[in-house]
Short mmCIF file of C-alpha atoms and ligand atoms in Angstrom, two decimals:
data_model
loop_
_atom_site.label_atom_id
_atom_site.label_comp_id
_atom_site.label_asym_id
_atom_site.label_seq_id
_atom_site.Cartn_x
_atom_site.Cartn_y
_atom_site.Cartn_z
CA UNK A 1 0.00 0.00 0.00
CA UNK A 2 2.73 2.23 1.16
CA UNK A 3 4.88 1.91 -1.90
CA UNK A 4 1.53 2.77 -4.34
CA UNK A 5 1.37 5.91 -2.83
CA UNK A 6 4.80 6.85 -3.35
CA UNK A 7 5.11 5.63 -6.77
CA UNK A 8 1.58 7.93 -7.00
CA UNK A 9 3.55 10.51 -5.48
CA UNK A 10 6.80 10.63 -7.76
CA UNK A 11 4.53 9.98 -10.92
CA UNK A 12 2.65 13.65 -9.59
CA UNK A 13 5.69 15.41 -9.42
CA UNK A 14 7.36 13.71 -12.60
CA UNK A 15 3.81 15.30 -14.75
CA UNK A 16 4.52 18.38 -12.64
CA UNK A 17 8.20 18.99 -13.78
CA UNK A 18 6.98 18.42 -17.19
CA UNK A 19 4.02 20.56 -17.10
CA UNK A 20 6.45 23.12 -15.93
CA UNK A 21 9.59 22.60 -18.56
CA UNK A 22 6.61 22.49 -21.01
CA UNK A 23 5.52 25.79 -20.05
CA UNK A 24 8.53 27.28 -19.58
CA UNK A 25 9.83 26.37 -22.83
CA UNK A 26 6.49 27.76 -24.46
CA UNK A 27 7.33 30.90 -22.56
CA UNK A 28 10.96 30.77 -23.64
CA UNK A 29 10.10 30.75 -27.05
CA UNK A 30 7.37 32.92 -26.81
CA UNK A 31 9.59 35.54 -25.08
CA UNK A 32 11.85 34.73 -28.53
CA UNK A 33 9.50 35.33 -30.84
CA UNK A 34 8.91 38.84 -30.48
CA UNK A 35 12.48 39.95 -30.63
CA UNK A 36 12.27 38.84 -34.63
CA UNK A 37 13.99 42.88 -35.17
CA UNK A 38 17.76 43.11 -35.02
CA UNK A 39 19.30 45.07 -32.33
CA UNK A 40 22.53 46.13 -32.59
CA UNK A 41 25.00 47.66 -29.69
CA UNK A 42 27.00 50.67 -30.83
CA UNK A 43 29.58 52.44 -29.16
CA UNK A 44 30.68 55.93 -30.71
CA UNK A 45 33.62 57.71 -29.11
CA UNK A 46 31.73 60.66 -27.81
CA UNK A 47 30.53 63.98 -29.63
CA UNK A 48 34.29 65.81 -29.92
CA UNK A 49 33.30 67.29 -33.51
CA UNK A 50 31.07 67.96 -36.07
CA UNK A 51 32.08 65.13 -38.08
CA UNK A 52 31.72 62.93 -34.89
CA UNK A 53 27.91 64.23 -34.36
CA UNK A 54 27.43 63.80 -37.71
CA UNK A 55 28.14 60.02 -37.91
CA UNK A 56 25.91 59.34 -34.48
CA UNK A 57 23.52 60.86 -36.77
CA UNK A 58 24.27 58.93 -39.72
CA UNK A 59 24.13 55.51 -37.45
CA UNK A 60 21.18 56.68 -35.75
CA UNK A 61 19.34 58.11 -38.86
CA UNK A 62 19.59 54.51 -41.01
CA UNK A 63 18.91 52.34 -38.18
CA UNK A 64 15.92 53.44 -37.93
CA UNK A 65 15.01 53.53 -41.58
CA UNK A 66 15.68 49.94 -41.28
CA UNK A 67 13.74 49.64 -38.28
CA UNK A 68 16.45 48.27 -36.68
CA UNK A 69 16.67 48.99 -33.18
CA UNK A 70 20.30 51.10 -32.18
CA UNK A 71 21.72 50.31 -28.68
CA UNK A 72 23.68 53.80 -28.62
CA UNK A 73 26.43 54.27 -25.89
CA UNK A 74 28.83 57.73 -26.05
CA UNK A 75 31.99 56.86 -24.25
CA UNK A 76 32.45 60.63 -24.00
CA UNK A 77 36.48 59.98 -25.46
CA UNK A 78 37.03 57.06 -22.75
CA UNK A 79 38.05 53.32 -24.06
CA UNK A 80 37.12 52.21 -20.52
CA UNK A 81 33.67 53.59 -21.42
CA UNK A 82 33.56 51.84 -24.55
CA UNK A 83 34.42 48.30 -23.04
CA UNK A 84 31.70 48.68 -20.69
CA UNK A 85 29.24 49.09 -23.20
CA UNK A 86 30.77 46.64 -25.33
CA UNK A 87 30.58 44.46 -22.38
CA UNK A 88 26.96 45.48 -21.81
CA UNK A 89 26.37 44.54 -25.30
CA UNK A 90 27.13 40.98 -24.76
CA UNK A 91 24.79 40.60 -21.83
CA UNK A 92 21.87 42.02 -23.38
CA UNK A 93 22.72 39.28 -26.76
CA UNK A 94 23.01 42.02 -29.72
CA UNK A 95 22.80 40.59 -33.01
CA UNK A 96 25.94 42.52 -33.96
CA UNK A 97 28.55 44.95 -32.27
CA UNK A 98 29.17 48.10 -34.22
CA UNK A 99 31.93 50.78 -32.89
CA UNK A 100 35.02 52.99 -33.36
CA UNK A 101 38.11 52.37 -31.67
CA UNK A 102 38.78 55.09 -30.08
CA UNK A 103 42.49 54.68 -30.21
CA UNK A 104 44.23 51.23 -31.96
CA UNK A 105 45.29 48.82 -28.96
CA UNK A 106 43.83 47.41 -26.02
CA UNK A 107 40.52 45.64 -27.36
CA UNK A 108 41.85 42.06 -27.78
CA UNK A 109 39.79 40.67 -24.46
CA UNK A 110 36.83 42.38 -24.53
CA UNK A 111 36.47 41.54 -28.81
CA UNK A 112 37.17 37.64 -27.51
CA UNK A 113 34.36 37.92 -24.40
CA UNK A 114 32.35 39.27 -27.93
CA UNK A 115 33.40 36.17 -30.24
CA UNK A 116 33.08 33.54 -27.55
CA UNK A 117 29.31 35.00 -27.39
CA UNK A 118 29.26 34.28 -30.85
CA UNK A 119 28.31 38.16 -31.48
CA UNK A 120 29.95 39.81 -34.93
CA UNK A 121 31.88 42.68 -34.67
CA UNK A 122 31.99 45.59 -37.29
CA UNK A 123 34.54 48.42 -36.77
CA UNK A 124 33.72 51.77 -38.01
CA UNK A 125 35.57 55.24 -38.59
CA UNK A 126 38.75 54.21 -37.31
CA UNK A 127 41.00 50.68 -36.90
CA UNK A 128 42.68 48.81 -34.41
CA UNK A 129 45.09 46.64 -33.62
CA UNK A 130 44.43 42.96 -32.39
CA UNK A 131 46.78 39.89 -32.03
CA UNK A 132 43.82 38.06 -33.74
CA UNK A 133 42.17 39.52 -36.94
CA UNK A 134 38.98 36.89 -36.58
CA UNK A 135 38.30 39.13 -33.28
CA UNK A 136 36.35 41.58 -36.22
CA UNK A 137 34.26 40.69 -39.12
CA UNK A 138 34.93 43.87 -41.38
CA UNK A 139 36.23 47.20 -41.09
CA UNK A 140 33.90 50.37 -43.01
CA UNK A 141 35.58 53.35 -43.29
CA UNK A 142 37.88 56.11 -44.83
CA UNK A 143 41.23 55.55 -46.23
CA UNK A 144 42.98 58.13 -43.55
CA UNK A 145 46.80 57.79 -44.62
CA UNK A 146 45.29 58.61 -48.65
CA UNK A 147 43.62 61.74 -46.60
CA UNK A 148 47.41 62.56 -45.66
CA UNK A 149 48.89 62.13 -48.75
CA UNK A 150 46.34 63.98 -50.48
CA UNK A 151 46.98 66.92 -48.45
CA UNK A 152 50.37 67.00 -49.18
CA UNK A 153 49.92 66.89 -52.88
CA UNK A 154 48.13 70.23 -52.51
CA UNK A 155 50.81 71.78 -51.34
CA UNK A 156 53.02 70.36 -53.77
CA UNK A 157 51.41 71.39 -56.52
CA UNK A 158 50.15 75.15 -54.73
CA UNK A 159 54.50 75.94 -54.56
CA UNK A 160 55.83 73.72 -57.19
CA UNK A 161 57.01 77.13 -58.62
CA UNK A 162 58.51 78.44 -55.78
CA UNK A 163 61.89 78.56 -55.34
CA UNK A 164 62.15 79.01 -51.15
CA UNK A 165 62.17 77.33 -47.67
CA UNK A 166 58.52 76.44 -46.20
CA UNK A 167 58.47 75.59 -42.37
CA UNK A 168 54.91 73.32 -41.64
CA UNK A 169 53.34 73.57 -38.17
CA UNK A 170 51.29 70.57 -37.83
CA UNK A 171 48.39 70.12 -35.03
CA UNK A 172 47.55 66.22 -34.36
CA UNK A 173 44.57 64.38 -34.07
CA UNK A 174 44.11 62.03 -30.80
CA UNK A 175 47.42 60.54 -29.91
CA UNK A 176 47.11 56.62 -30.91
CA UNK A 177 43.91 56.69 -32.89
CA UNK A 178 44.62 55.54 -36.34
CA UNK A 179 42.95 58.60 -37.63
CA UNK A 180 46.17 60.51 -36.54
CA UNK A 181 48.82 57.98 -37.24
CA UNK A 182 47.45 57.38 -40.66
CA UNK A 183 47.12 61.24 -41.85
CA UNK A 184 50.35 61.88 -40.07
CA UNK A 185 52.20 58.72 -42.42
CA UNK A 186 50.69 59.88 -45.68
CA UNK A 187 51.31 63.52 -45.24
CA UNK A 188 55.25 62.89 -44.47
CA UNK A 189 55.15 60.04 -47.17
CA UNK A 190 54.40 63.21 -50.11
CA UNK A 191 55.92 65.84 -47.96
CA UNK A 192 59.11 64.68 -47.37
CA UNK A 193 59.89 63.96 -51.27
CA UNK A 194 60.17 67.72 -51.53
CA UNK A 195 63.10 68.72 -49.24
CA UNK A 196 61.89 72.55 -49.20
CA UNK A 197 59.01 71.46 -46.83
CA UNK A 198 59.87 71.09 -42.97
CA UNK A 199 57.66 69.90 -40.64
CA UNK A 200 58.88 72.09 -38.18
CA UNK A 201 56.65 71.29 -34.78
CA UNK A 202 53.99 68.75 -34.53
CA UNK A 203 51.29 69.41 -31.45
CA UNK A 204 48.87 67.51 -29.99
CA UNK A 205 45.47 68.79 -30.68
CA UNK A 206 42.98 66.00 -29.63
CA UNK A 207 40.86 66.77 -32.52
CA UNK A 208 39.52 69.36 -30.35
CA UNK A 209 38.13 73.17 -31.38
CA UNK A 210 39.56 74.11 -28.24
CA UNK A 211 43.09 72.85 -28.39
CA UNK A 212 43.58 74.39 -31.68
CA UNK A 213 42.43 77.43 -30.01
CA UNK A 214 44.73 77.41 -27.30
CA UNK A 215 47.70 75.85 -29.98
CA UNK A 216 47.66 78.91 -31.68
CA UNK A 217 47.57 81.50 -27.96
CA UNK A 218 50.50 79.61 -26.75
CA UNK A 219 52.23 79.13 -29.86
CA UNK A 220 52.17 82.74 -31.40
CA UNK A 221 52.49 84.34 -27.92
CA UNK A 222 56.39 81.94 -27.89
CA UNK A 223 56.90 82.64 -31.22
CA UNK A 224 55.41 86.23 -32.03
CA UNK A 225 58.09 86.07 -35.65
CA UNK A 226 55.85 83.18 -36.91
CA UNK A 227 58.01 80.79 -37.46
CA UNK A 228 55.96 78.63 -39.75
CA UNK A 229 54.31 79.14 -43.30
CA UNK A 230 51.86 76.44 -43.39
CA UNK A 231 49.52 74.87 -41.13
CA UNK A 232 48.45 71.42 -41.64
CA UNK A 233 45.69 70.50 -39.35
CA UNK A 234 44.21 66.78 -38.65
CA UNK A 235 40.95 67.97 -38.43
CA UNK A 236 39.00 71.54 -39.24
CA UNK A 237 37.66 71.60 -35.93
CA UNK A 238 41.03 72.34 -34.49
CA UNK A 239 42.04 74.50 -37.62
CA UNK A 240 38.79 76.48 -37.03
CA UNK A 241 40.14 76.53 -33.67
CA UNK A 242 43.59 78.06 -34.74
CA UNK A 243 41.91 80.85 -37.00
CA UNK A 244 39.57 81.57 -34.26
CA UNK A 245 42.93 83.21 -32.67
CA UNK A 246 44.14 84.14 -36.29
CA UNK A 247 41.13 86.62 -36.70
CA UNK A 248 42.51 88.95 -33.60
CA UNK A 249 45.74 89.23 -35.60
CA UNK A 250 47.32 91.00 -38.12
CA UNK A 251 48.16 87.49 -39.72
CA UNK A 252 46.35 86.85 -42.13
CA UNK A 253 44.98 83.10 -42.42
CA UNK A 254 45.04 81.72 -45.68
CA UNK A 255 47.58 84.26 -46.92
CA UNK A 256 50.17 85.00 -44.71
CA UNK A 257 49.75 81.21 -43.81
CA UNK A 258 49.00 78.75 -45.68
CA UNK A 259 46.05 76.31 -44.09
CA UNK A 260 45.34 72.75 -44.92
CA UNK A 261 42.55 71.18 -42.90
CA UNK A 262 40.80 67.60 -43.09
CA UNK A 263 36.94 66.78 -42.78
CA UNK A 264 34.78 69.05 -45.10
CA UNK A 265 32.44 70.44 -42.57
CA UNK A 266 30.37 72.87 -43.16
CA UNK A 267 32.35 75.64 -41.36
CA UNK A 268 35.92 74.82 -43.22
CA UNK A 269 34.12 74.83 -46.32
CA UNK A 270 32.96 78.31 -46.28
CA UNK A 271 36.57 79.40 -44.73
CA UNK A 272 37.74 77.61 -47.96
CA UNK A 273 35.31 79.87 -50.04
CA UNK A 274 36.63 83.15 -47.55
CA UNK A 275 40.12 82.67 -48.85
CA UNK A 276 40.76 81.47 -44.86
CA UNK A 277 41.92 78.21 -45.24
CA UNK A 278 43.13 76.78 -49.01
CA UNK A 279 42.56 73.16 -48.53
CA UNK A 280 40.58 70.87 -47.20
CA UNK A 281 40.54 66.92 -47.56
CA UNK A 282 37.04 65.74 -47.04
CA UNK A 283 36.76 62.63 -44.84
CA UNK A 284 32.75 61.45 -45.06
CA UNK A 285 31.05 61.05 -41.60
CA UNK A 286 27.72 59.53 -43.12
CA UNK A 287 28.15 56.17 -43.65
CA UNK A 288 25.25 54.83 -41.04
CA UNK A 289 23.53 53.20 -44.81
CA UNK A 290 26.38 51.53 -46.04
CA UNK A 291 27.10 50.20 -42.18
CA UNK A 292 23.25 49.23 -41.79
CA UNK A 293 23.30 47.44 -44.93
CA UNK A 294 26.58 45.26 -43.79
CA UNK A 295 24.41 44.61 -40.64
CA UNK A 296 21.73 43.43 -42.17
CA UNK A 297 23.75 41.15 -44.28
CA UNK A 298 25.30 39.71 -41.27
CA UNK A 299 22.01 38.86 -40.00
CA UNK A 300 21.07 37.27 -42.75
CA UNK A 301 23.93 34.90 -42.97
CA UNK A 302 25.51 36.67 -45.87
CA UNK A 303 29.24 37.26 -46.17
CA UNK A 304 30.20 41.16 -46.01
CA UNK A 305 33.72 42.72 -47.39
CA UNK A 306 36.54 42.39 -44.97
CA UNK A 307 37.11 45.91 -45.73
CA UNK A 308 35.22 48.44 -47.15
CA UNK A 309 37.27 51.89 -47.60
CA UNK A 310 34.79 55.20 -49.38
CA UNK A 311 35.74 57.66 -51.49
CA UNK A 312 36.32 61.47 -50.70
CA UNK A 313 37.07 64.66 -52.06
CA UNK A 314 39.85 67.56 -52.32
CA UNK A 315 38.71 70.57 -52.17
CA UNK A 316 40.84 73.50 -52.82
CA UNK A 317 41.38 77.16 -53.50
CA UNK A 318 41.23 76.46 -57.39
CA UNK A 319 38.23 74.64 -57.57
CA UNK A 320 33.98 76.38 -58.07
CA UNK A 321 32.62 75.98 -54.63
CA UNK A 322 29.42 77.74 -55.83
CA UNK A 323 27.75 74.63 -56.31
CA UNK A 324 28.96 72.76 -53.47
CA UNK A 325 25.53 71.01 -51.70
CA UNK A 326 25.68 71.75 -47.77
CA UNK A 327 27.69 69.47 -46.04
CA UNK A 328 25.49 68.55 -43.32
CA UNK A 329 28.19 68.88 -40.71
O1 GYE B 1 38.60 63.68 -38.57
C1 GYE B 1 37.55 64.23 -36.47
C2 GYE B 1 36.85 63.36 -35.44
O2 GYE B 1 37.79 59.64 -36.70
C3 GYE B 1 37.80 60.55 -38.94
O3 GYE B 1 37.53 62.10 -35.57
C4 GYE B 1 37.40 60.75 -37.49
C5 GYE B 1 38.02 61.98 -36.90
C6 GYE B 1 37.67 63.29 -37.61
O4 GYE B 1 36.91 63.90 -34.19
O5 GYE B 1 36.86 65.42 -36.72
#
């Protein structure tokens, strides 16, 4: 009698496990079903220029189109900031990782805590360097030791007539991003085929407004004989900066110096049409479609480009700006 009623017993709670798994399966995949959308995690760098707001945009503007849902973190210029999120990422299962290094080293464990989670990774903007290249799926991006060279070659060409000395004062980007390494390479790569050019002082500038600012206050106040003909910025935000400080002089930017900038936004453009600055390399914030696209892809089970470089623009004192669309930046 005794033993029927705990074989009764262990048969109830055997039906009652079941019931339960059952359910909680059901529930599982329930809970499943609804996320059919693709989320992605994407950490930007933070919001240091108008290029940099200008690609959140870009990001934020074709997710959405896609009706793809964005998972936006700004590190506000930290890397700790952006493993967090990347971190953070992982937890919450994104489909796919998208983000810009903010400078090239130091990713290799948090890009393995990604892969072991079997989540792609797509680096944007700006590259990195990992012991092991199956850490990323694909790179999108600009070509930013070309943007070097091609600066450079304007100036080239601007005094290939000239028979003189010209000294180059050159304001950097953020010290190990691959933005500044790579426009720093490809401008000495030209420059320095020409021994009349000197690069005569290179300063850090952070890609900040601000620095360039305070670049040119300390620099002109120590060196009040100018002791450079050209300025080569790595970005217009801190060449903006530099004739910010330029305008309360009698030096006359563009003229008395020479002013090479890289971006295209809006701002350097029309200081390009003032006769202000008389280059500027155009580096293309708005690739959020083509990025989307490669997401989508992904998702699919489709096999995206390893890497996928876009073209730009040189825009100079010689060329009809008249017709020039706004930049958008
Ligand atoms: O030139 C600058 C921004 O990574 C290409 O970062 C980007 C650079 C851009 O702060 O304005």
């Amino acid at each position: 009698m005794k033993s029927t009623i705990i074989k009764r017993r262990m048969l109830f709670l055997l039906v009652c496990t079941l019931l339960v798994f059952s359910c909680t399966k059901k529930q599982t995949e329930e809970i499943k079903q609804p996320q059919k959308n693709i989320i992605v995690g994407f950490s930007q760098i933070g919001a240091e220029s108008a290029w940099r707001t200008c690609n959140t945009q870009s990001m934020q503007d074709a997710a959405s189109a896609s009706g793809i849902q964005l998972l936006y973190d700004n590190a506000e210029q930290k890397q700790e900031n952006q493993i967090k999120a990347i971190r953070s990422f992982i937890v919450y299962q994104v489909d796919v990782i998208v983000f810009v290094p903010i400078v090239q080293d130091g990713w290799d464990n948090v890009l393995r805590e990604a892969k072991d989670a079997g989540i792609p990774v797509i680096i944007i903007d700006r590259k990195m360097r990992v012991a092991d290249e199956s850490l990323f799926t694909a790179f999108i991006g600009a070509d930013h030791i070309e943007e070097g060279r091609n600066a450079a070659r304007f100036l080239l060409k601007k005094f290939k007539d000239e028979d003189r000395n010209f000294r180059i004062l050159e304001i950097l980007g953020t010290e190990g991003s691959s933005v500044a390494d790579g426009r720093y390479a490809g401008f000495r790569e030209i420059i320095n085929t020409d021994n009349r050019f000197t690069i005569t002082a290179s300063i850090d500038g952070d890609f900040l407004r601000s620095r360039g600012k305070e670049i040119a206050e300390t620099y002109l106040q120590e060196n009040p004989e100018l002791p450079f003909d050209i300025l080569f910025s790595h970005n217009d935000g801190m060449a903006l900066g530099f004739i910010d400080v330029l305008n309360n002089t009698s030096i006359r930017p563009g003229k008395d110096i020479v002013i090479v900038s890289v971006d295209a936004e809006q701002a350097a453009i029309d200081a390009l049409k003032e006769g202000k600055i008389n280059c500027v390399v155009e580096c293309n914030p708005k690739i959020g479609d083509l990025v989307i696209d490669m997401v989508k892809k992904l998702t699919e089970g489709k096999s995206i480009p390893r890497t996928t470089n876009i073209s730009e623009n040189v825009f100079t004192e010689w060329d009809d700006l008249s017709l020039l669309p706004l930049r958008g930046y």
